[in-house]
Short mmCIF file of C-alpha atoms in Angstrom, two decimals:
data_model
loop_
_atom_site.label_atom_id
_atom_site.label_comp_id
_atom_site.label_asym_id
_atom_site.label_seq_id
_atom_site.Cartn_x
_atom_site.Cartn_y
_atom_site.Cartn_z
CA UNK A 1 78.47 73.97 87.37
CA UNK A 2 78.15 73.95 91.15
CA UNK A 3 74.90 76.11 92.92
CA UNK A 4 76.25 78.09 94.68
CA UNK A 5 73.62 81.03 95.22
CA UNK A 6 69.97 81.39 94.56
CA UNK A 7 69.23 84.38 91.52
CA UNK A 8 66.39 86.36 91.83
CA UNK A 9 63.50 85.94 90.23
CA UNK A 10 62.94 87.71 86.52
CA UNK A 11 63.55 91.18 86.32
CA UNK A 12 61.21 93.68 83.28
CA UNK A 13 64.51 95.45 83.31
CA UNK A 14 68.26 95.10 84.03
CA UNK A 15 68.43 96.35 87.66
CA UNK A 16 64.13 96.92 87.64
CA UNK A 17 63.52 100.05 89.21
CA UNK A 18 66.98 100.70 90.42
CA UNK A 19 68.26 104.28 89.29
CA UNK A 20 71.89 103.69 90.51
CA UNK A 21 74.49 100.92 89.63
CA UNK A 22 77.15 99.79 91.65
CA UNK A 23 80.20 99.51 89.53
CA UNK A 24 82.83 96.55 90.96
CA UNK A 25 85.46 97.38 89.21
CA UNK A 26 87.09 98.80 92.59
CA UNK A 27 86.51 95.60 94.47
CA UNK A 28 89.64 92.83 95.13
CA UNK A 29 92.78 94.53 95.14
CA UNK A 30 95.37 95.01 93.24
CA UNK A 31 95.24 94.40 89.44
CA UNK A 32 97.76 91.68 89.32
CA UNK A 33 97.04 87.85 89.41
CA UNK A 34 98.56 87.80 93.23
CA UNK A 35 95.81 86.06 95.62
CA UNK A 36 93.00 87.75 97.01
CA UNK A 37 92.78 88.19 100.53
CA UNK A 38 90.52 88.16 103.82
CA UNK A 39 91.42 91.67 103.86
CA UNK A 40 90.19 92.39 100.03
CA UNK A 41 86.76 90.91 100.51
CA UNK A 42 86.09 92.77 103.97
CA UNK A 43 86.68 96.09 101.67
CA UNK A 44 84.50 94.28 99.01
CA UNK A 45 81.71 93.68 101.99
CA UNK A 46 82.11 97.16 103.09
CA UNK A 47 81.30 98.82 99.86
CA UNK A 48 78.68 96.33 98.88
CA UNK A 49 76.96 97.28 102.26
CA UNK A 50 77.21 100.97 102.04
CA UNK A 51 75.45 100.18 98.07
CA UNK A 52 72.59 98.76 99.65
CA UNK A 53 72.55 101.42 102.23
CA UNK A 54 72.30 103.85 99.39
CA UNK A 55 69.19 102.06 97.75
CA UNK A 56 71.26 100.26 94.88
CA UNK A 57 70.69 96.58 94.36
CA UNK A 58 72.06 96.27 90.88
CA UNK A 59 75.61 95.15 90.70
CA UNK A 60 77.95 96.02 87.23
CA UNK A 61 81.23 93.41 86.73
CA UNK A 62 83.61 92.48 84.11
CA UNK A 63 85.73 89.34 83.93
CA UNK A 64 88.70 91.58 83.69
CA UNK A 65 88.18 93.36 86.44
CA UNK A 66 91.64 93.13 88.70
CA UNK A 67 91.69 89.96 86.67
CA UNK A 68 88.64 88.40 87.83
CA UNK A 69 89.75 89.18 91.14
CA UNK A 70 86.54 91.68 91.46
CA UNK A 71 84.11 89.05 90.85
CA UNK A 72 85.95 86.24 93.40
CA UNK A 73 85.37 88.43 96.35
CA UNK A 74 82.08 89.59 95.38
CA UNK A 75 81.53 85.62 95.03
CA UNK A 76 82.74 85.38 98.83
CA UNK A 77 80.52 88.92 99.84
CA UNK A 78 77.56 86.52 98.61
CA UNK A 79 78.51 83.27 100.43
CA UNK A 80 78.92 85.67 103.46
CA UNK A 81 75.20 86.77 102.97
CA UNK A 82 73.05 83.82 102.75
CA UNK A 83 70.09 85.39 100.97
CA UNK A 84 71.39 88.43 99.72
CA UNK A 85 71.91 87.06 95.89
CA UNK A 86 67.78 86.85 96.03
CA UNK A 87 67.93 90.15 96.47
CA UNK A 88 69.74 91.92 93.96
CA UNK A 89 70.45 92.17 90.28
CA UNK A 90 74.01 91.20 88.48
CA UNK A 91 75.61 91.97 85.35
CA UNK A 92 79.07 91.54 83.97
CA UNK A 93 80.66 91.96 80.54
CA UNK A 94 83.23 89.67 78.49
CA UNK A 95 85.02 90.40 75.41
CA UNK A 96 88.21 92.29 76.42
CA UNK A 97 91.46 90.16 76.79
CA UNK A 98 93.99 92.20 78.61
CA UNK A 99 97.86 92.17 77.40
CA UNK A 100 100.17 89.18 78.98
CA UNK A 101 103.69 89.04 78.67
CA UNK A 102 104.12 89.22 74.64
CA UNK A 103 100.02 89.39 73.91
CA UNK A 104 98.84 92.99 73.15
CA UNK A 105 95.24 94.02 74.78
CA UNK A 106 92.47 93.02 72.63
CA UNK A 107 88.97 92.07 71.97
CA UNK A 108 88.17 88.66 71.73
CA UNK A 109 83.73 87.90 70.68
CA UNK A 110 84.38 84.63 69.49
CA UNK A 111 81.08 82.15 70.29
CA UNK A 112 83.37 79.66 72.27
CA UNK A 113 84.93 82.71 73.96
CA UNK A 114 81.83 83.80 74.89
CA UNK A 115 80.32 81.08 76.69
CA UNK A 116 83.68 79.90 77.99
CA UNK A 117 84.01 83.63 79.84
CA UNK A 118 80.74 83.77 80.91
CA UNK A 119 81.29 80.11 82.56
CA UNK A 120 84.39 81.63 84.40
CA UNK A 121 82.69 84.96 86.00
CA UNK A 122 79.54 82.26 87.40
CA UNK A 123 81.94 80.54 89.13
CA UNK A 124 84.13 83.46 90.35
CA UNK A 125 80.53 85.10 91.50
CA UNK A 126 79.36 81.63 92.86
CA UNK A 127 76.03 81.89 90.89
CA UNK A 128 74.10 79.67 88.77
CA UNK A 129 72.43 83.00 86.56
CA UNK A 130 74.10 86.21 85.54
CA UNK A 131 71.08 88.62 84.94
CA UNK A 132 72.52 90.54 82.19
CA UNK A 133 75.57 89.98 80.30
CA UNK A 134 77.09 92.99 78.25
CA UNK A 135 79.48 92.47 75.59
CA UNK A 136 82.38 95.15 76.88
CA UNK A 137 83.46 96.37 73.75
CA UNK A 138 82.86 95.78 69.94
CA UNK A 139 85.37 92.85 67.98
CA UNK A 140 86.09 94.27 64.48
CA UNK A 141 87.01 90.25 63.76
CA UNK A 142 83.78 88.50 65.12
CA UNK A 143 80.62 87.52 62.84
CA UNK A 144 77.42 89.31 64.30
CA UNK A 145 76.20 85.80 63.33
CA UNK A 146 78.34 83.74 65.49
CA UNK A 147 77.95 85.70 68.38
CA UNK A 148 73.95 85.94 68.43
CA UNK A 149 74.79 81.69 68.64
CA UNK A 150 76.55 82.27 71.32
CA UNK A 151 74.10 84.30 73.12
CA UNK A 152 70.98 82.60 72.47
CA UNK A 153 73.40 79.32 74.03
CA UNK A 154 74.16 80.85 76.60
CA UNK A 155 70.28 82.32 77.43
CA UNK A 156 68.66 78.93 76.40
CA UNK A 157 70.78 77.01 79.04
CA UNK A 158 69.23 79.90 81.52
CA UNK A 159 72.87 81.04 82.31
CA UNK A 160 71.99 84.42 81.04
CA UNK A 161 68.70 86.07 81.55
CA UNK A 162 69.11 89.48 79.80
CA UNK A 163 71.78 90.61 77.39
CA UNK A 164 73.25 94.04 76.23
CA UNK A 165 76.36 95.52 75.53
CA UNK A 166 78.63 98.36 76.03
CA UNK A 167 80.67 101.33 74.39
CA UNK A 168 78.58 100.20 71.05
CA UNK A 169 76.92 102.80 68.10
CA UNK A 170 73.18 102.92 67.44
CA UNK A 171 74.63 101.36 63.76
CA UNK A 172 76.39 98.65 65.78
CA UNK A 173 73.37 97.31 67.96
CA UNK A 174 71.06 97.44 65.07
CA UNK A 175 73.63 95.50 63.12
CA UNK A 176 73.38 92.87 66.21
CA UNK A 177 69.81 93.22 66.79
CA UNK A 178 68.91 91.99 63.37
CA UNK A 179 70.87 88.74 64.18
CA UNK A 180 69.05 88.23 67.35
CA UNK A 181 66.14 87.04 68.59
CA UNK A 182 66.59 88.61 72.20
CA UNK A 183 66.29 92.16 72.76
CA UNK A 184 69.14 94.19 73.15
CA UNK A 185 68.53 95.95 76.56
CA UNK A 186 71.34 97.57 77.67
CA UNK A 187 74.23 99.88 76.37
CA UNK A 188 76.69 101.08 79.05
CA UNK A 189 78.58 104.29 77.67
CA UNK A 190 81.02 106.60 79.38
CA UNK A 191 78.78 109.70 80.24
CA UNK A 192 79.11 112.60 82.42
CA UNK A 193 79.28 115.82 83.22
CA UNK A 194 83.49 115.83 82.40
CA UNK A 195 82.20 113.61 79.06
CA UNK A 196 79.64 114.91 77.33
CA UNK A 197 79.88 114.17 73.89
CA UNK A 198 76.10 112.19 74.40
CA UNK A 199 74.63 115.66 74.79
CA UNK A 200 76.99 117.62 73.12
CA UNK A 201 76.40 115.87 69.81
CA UNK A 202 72.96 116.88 69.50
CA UNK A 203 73.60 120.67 69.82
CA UNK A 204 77.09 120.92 68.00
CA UNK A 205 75.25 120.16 64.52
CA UNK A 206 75.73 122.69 61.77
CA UNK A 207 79.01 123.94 63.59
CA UNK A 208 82.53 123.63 63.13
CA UNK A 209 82.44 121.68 66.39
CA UNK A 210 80.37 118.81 65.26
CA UNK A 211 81.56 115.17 65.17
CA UNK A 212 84.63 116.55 67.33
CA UNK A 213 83.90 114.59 70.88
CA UNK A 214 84.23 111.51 68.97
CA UNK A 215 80.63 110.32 70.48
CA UNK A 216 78.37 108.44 67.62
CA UNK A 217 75.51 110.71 66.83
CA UNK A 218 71.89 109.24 67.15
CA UNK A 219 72.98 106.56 69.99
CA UNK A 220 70.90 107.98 72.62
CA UNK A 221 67.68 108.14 70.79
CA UNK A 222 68.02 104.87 69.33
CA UNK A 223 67.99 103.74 72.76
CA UNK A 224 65.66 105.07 74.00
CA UNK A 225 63.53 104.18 70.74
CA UNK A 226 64.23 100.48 71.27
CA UNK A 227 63.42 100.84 74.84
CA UNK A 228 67.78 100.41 76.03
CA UNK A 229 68.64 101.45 79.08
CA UNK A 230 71.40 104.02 78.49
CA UNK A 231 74.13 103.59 81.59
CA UNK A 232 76.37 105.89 82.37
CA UNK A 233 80.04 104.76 83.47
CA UNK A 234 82.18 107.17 84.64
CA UNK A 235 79.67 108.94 86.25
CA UNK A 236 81.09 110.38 89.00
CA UNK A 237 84.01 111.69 86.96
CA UNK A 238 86.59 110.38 88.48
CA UNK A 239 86.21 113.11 91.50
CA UNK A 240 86.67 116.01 88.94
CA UNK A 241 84.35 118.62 90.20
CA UNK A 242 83.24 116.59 94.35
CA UNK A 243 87.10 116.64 95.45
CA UNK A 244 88.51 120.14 96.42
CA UNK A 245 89.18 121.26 93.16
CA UNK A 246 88.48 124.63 92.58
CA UNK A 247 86.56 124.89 88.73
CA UNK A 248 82.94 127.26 88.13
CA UNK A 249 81.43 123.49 87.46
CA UNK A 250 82.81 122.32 91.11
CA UNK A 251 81.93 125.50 92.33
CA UNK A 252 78.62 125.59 91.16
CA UNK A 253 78.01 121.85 92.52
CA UNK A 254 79.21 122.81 95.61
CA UNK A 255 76.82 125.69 95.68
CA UNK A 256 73.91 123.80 94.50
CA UNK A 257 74.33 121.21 96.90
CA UNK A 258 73.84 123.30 100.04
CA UNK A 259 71.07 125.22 98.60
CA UNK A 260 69.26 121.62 97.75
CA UNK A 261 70.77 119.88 101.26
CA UNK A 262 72.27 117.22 100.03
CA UNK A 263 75.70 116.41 98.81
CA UNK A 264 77.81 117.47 95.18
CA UNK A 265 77.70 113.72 94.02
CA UNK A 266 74.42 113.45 94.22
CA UNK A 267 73.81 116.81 92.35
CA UNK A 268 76.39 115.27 89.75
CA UNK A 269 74.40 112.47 89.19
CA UNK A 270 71.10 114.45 89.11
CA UNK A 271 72.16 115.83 86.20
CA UNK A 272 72.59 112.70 84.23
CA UNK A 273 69.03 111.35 85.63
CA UNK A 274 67.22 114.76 85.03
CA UNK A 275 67.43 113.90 80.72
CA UNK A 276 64.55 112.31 79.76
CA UNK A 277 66.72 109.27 78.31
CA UNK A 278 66.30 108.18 82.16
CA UNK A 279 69.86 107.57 82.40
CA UNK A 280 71.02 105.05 85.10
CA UNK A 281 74.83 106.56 86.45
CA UNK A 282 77.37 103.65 87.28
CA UNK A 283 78.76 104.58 90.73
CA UNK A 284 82.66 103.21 90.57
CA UNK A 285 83.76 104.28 93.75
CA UNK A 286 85.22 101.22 96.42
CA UNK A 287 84.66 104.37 99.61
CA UNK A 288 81.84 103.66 101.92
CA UNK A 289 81.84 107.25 102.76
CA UNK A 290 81.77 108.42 99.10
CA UNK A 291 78.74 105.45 98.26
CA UNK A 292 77.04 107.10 100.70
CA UNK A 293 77.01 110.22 99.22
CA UNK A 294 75.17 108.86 96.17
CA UNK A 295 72.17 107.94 98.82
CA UNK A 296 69.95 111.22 97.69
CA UNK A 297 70.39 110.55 93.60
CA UNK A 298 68.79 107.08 94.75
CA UNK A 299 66.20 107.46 96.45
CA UNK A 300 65.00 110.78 95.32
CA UNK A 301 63.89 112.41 91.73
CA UNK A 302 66.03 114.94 90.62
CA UNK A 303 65.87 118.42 92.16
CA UNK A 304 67.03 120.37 89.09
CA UNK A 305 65.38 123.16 87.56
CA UNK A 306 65.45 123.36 83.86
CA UNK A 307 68.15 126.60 84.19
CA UNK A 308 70.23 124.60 86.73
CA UNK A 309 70.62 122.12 84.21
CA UNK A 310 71.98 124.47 81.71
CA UNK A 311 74.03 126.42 83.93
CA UNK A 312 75.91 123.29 85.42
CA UNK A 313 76.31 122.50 81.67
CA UNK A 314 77.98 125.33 80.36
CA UNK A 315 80.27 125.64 83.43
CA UNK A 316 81.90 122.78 82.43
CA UNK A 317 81.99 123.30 78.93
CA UNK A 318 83.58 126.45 79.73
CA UNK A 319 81.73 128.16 76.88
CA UNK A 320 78.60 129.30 76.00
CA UNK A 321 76.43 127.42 73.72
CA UNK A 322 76.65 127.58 70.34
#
C-alpha cells in the first residue's frame, strides 16, 4: 500500500482528550456510486475546517458511507493539508454490506472481509494507519474466533492501532473480549436526548415500562467498567429540538441556552457529557454554521445543574418519572 499521509503518533485513547467527534457520514455527495467531484471535497474541506475550528480533531468514517465516497474526499481534504493527518485522530467501521441490485443489506465479519475492507477505506483516506477501527454492527454468522484473527492481523501489520465496535451489548463485547488479546475500547451507540433508552433503562426497572426502548440493559456500566469509551451517534438528533420546532424540550433548550450564552446544540450535547459515563457525542452535521455551534460543548465542561439535567429530561420524555 502506497504512503500517502503521515498518522499521528499513539493515542491513550481513541480521539485522546477530544470530547467531540466529527461524524463523516455527510461528506461526498450523493449516496450513489456516481463520481465525486471538486465541488464535493470543497464541502468536505469546509466542514472539516469548521471541526477543527470547534476544537474536534477526531474524525468517525465508515466504508459505506455514500459508498466510500465519504472517505475519498476526506482522502483529498488530507492531501490538500500537508500536515494535517499528524494532527488528528481517525476511525472508521466495516462490516455492513449495503443492498445491490438483487443483494439484500447485510452484515458481512468474515476475517478476509475484514482486512480486505479495512485495506479499501486506507486507500480511499490515503493513509498508511487507521487509529481505531469499529466493527459497525454485530454478524449473527461470523465466529468471535475468526474475527479476533482478523483483528490481531490487521493490528500486528500496524494498519490498525486501536479497535472497538459499534451498536454491540455489554454480553456481545465480553463475548469478543474473551477472544482477544486487544482491548476493546470503543462502543459507538445511538444516544440522545430524542433516544434515550441508555438512561432510560436504568430507571424503568420494576415497571411495566422496562425492556420497552429496546436498549440492552447493563451496556453503559460495562463500559465504563472496562474503561470503553461510550460514543454517542445521533447526537444532535437529527435537529429535533435546535431547528424551529416548537416542543417543552426545544423550548427549554432554547431557554437554557440564552440564560448560559451559548447556543441549543451545545446545551444538547451538554447533556450527554454531563453523565459521568463521560460520553463523547458524534456531531453528524456537513453545515459549517451548525459545526460551529458545537464550539462551546468542546471546549468547555458542562454548565448543567443537577435539576437542569432532570428537567431537560423529562421534557422530552413527556412524562414524569416513574
Amino acid at each position: 500500500m502506497t504512503a500517502h499521509n503521515a498518522a499521528p503518533a499513539d493515542h491513550a485513547r481513541p480521539g485522546g482528550e477530544d470530547r467531540l467527534v466529527y461524524g463523516c457520514m455527510g461528506l461526498g455527495g450523493d449516496w450513489n456510486h456516481a463520481p465525486c467531484t471538486t465541488a464535493d471535497v470543497d464541502r468536505a474541506e469546509a466542514a472539516v475546517q469548521a471541526a477543527l475550528e470547534a476544537g474536534i480533531t477526531a474524525f468517525d468514517h465508515a466504508d459505506i458511507y455514500r459508498h466510500g465516497k465519504s472517505e475519498a474526499v476526506f482522502g483529498e481534504v488530507l492531501s490538500r493539508a500537508p500536515g494535517l493527518r499528524a494532527r488528528i485522530t481517525l476511525q472508521t467501521k466495516c462490516g455492513i454490506r449495503l443492498a445491490d441490485g438483487t443483494r439484500p443489506g447485510h452484515y458481512h465479519l468474515a476475517a478476509r472481509s475484514i482486512v480486505q475492507r479495512v485495506e479499501e477505506s486506507l486507500t480511499r483516506l490515503r493513509t498508511d494507519v487507521v487509529d481505531t477501527l469499529l466493527l459497525h454492527r454485530p454478524d449473527p454468522l461470523a465466529a468471535s474466533e475468526e474475527i479476533a484473527e482478523a483483528l490481531h492481523s490487521l493490528h500486528r501489520q500496524g494498519l490498525v492501532r486501536q479497535i472497538g465496535v459499534s451498536n454491540m451489548s455489554a454480553a456481545q463485547m465480553a463475548h469478543l473480549q474473551a477472544r482477544l488479546d486487544l482491548p476493546l475500547t470503543v462502543n459507538q451507540l445511538e444516544m440522545s436526548l430524542a433516544r434515550r433508552g441508555w438512561v432510560e433503562a436504568g430507571v424503568l426497572l420494576n415497571t411495566p415500562a422496562a425492556g420497552a426502548d429496546g436498549f440492552p440493559e447493563g451496556t453503559v456500566e460495562y463500559c465504563v467498567d472496562h474503561d470503553i469509551q461510550l460514543q454517542a451517534w445521533g447526537a444532535l438528533a437529527r435537529g429535533r429540538y435546535t431547528g424551529t420546532e416548537a416542543s417543552p424540550a426545544a423550548d427549554l433548550l432554547r431557554r437554557l441556552a440564552r440564560q448560559k450564552d451559548t447556543t441549543p446544540e451545545t446545551v444538547l450535547l451538554w447533556w450527554l457529557r454531563r453523565h459521568p459515563a463521560r460520553i463523547v457525542p458524534v456531531i453528524g452535521t456537513s453545515r459549517p454554521e451548525r459545526i460551529r455551534a458545537c464550539r462551546d460543548a468542546a471546549f468547555h465542561e458542562p454548565d448543567l445543574t443537577h435539576e437542569e439535567w432532570y428537567e431537560l429530561w423529562i421534557a422530552a420524555r413527556g412524562a414524569p418519572l416513574p
